Coordinates of C-alpha atoms in Angstrom, one line a residue:
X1 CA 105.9 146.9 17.5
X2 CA 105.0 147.7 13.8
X3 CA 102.3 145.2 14.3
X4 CA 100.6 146.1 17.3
X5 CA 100.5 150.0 16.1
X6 CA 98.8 148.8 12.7
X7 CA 95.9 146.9 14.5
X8 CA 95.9 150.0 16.9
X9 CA 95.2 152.2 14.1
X10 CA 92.8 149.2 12.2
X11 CA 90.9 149.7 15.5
X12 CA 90.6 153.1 15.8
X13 CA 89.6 154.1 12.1
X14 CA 86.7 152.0 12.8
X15 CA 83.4 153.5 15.2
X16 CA 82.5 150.6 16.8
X17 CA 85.7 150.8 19.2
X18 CA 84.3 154.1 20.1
X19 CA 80.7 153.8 21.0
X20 CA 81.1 150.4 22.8
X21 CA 83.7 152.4 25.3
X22 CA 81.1 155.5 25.3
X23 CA 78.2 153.1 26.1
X24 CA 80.4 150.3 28.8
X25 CA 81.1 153.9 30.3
X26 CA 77.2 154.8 30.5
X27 CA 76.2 151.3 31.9
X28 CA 79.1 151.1 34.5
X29 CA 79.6 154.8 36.0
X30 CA 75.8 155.5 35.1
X31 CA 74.5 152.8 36.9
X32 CA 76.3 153.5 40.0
X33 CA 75.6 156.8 40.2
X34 CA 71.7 156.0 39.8
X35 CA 71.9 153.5 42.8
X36 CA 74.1 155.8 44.5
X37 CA 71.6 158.9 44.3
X38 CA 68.4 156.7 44.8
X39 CA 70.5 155.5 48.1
X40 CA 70.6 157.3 51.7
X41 CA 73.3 159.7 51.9
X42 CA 76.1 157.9 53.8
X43 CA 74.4 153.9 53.2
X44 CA 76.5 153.0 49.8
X45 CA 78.6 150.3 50.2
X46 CA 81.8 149.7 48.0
X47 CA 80.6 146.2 46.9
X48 CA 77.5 148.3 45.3
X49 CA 79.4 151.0 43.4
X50 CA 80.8 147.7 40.8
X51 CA 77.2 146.7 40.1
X52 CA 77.2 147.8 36.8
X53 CA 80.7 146.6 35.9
X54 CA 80.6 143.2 36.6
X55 CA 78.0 142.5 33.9
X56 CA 76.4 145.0 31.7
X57 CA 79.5 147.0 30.9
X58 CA 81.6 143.5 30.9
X59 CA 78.8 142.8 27.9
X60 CA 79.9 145.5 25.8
X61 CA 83.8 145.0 26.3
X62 CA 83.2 141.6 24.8
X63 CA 81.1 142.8 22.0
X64 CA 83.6 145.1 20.9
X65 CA 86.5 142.8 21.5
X66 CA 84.2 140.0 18.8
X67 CA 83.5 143.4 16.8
X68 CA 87.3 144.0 16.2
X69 CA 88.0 140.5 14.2
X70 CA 84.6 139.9 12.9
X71 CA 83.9 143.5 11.0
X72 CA 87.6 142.2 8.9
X73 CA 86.4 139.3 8.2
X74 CA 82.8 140.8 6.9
X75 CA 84.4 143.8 4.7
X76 CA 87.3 140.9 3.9
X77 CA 89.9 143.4 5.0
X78 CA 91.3 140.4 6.9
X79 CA 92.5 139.4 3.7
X80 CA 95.0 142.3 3.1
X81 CA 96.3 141.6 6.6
X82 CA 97.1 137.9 5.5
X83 CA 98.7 138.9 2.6
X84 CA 101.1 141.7 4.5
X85 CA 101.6 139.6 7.4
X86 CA 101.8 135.7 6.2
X87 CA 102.3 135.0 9.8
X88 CA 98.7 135.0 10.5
X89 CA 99.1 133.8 14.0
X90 CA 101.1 136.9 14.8
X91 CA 98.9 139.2 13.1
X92 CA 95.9 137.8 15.4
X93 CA 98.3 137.9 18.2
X94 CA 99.0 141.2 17.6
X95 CA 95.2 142.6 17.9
X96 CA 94.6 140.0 20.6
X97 CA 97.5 142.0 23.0
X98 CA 96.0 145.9 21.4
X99 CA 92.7 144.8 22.2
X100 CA 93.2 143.2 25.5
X101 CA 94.9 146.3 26.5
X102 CA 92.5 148.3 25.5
X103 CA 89.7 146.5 27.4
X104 CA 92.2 146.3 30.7
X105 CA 92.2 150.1 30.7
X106 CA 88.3 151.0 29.8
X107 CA 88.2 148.4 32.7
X108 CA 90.2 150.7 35.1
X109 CA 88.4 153.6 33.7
X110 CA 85.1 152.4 34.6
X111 CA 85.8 150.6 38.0
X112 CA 87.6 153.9 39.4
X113 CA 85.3 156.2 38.0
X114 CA 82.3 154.2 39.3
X115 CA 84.0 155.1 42.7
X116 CA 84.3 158.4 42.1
X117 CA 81.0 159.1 41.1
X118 CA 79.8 157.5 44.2
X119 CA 81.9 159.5 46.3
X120 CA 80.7 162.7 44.4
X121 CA 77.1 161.3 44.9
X122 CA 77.3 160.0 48.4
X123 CA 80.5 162.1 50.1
X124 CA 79.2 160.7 53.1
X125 CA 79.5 156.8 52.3
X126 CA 82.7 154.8 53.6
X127 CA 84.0 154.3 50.0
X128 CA 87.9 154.0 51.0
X129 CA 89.5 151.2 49.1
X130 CA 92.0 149.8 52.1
X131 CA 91.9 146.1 52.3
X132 CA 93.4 143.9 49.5
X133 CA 90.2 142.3 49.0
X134 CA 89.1 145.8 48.4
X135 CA 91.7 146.6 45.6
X136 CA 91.0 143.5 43.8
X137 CA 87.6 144.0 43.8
X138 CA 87.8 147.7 42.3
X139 CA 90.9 146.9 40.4
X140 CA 90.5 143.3 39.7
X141 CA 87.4 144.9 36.7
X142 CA 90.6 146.2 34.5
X143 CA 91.9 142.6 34.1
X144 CA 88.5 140.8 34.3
X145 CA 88.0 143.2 31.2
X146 CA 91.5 142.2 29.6
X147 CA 91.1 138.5 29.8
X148 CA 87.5 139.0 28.2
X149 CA 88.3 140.4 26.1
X150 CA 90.7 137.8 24.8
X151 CA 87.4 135.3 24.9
X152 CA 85.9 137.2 22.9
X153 CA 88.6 137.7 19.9
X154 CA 89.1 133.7 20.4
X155 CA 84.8 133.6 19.6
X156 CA 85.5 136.3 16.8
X157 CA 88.0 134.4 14.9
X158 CA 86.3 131.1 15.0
X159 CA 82.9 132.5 13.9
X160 CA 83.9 135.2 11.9
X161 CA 80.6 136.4 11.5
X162 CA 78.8 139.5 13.9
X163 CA 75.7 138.5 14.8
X164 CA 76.8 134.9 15.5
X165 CA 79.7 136.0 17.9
X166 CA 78.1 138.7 19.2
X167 CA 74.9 136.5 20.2
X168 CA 77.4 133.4 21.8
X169 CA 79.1 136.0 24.0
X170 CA 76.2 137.5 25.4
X171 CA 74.1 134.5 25.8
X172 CA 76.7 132.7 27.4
X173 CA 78.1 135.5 30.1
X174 CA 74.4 137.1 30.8
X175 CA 72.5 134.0 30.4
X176 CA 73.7 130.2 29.8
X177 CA 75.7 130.4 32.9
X178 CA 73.0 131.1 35.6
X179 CA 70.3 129.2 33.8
X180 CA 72.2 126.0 34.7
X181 CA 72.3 126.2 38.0
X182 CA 68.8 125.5 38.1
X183 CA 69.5 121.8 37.5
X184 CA 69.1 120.0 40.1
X185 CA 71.5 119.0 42.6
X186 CA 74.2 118.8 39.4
X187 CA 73.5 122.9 38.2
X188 CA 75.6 124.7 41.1
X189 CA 78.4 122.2 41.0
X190 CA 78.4 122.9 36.9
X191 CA 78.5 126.2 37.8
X192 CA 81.8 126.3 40.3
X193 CA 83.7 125.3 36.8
X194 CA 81.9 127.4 34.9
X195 CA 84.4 130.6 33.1
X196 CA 82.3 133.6 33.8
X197 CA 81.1 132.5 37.4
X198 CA 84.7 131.6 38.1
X199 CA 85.6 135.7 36.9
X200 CA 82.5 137.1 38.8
X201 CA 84.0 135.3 41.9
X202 CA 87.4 136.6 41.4
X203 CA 85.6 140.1 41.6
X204 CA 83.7 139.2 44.5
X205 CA 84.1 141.6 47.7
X206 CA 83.3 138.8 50.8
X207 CA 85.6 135.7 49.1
X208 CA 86.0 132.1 51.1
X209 CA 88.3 133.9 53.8
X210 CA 85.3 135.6 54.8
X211 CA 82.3 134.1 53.9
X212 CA 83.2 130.3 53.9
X213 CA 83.6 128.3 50.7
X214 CA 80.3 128.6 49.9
X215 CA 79.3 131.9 48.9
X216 CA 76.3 133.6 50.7
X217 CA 73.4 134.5 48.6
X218 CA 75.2 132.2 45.7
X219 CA 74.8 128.7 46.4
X220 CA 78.1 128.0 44.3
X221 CA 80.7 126.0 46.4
X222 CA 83.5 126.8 44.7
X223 CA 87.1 124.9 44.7
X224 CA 89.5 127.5 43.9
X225 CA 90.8 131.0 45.5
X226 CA 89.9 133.9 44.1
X227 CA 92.9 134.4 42.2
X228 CA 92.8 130.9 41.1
X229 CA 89.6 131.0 39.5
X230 CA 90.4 134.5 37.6
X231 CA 94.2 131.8 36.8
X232 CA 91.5 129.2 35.5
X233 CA 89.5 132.5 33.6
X234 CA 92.7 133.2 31.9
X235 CA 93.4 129.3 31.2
X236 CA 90.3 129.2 29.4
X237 CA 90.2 131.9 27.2
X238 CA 94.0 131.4 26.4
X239 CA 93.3 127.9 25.4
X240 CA 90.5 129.1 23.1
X241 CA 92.8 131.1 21.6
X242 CA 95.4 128.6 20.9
X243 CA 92.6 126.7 19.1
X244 CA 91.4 129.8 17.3
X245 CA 94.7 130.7 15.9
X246 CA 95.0 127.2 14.8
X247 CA 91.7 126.8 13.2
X248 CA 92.8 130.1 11.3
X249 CA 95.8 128.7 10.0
X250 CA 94.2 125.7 8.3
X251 CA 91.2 127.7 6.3
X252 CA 90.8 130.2 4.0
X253 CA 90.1 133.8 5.2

């Protein structure tokens, strides 16, 4: 416990914590509420009202997830921590669990508030969250966000530096991911094994239950449940984790 609230308050004596959660809150419930009052009163659709979540805000989360080990290792604070906590895998263990928690709750924050701010917006939209495909879809954001954000420390500690993590992250959830599944014939079956198409589909309103294994509009056929691909998510980033933490063992900080 003395570890966790020492990374809590490493975290928090920094800005960067702060204006990532004040600008993932801007691109998630901000969004929504432009589509929702650019929309007929009464025509918003719950799928919509996660537009900006999915995506956008998800960038930021994983920004300030990277930000969290990276800015230690630039101002060599990570040092100190080494030398307090000779453990170092449960010293990164520690901020990996603060983080994720963290990320899991701004997730929450922005998925619900998006729905709120649509109801405000659009009172007259059917915005009630009844089915359990429903509550994962609105829900499902906080641990999308969590498991991220666990990605993202793993890309932190084996970069160390900022702009290098920060650029990996971001190029590889907003870009690297759709771009191949322009390859021919081989791109979309890439792309059903792919970790942030796998979390997008866990999110996804209309799953194989309801849409067929091949999701409409996507082109992906993809080969596991819902749940299982946010399971295989989870795999992944855990497993780049375990090979961060081991990689941090065996150089210096």
């Amino acid at each position: 416990m003395t570890l966790l609230a020492v990374e809590r308050i490493k975290l928090f004596s920094t800005r960067s914590p702060y204006w990532c959660s004040a600008l993932a809150l801007v691109l998630g419930v901000g969004l929504t509420a432009i589509i929702a009052a650019s929309t007929d009163n009464g025509q918003l659709s719950l799928g919509v009202t996660q537009f900006g979540s999915s995506q956008l805000a998800l960038s930021v989360v994983l920004v300030m997830a990277a930000l969290a080990v990276t800015t230690e290792y630039r101002f060599s604070t990570i040092r100190a921590t080494f030398l307090a906590v000779p453990n170092r895998t449960s010293a990164l263990v520690a901020k990996t669990v603060v983080v994720a928690f963290i990320a899991a709750v701004l997730g929450e924050i922005i998925a619900f508030g998006s729905v709120g701010m649509a109801k405000l917006l659009s009172p007259a939209s059917d915005l009630a969250i009844n089915s359990g495909a429903e509550w994962r879809h609105v829900a499902g954001v906080g641990l999308l966000y969590g498991i991220g954000a666990i990605l993202a420390i793993a890309v932190g500690i084996l970069v160390r530096q900022t702009a290098g993590a920060v650029a990996i992250l971001l190029v590889w959830n907003m870009l690297l991911e759709g771009l191949i599944g322009i390859i021919p014939k081989a791109g979309v079956k890439i792309q059903a094994w792919l970790p942030f198409q796998n979390a997008n589909h866990f999110l996804m309103l209309n799953g194989p239950e309801a849409a067929g294994a091949e999701q409409a509009g996507m082109g992906i056929d993809f080969k596991l449940s819902q749940w299982g691909s946010l399971g295989y998510f989870a795999g992944i980033a855990v497993a780049l984790l375990v090979v961060a933490l081991i990689v941090a063992k065996r150089r210096d900080a």
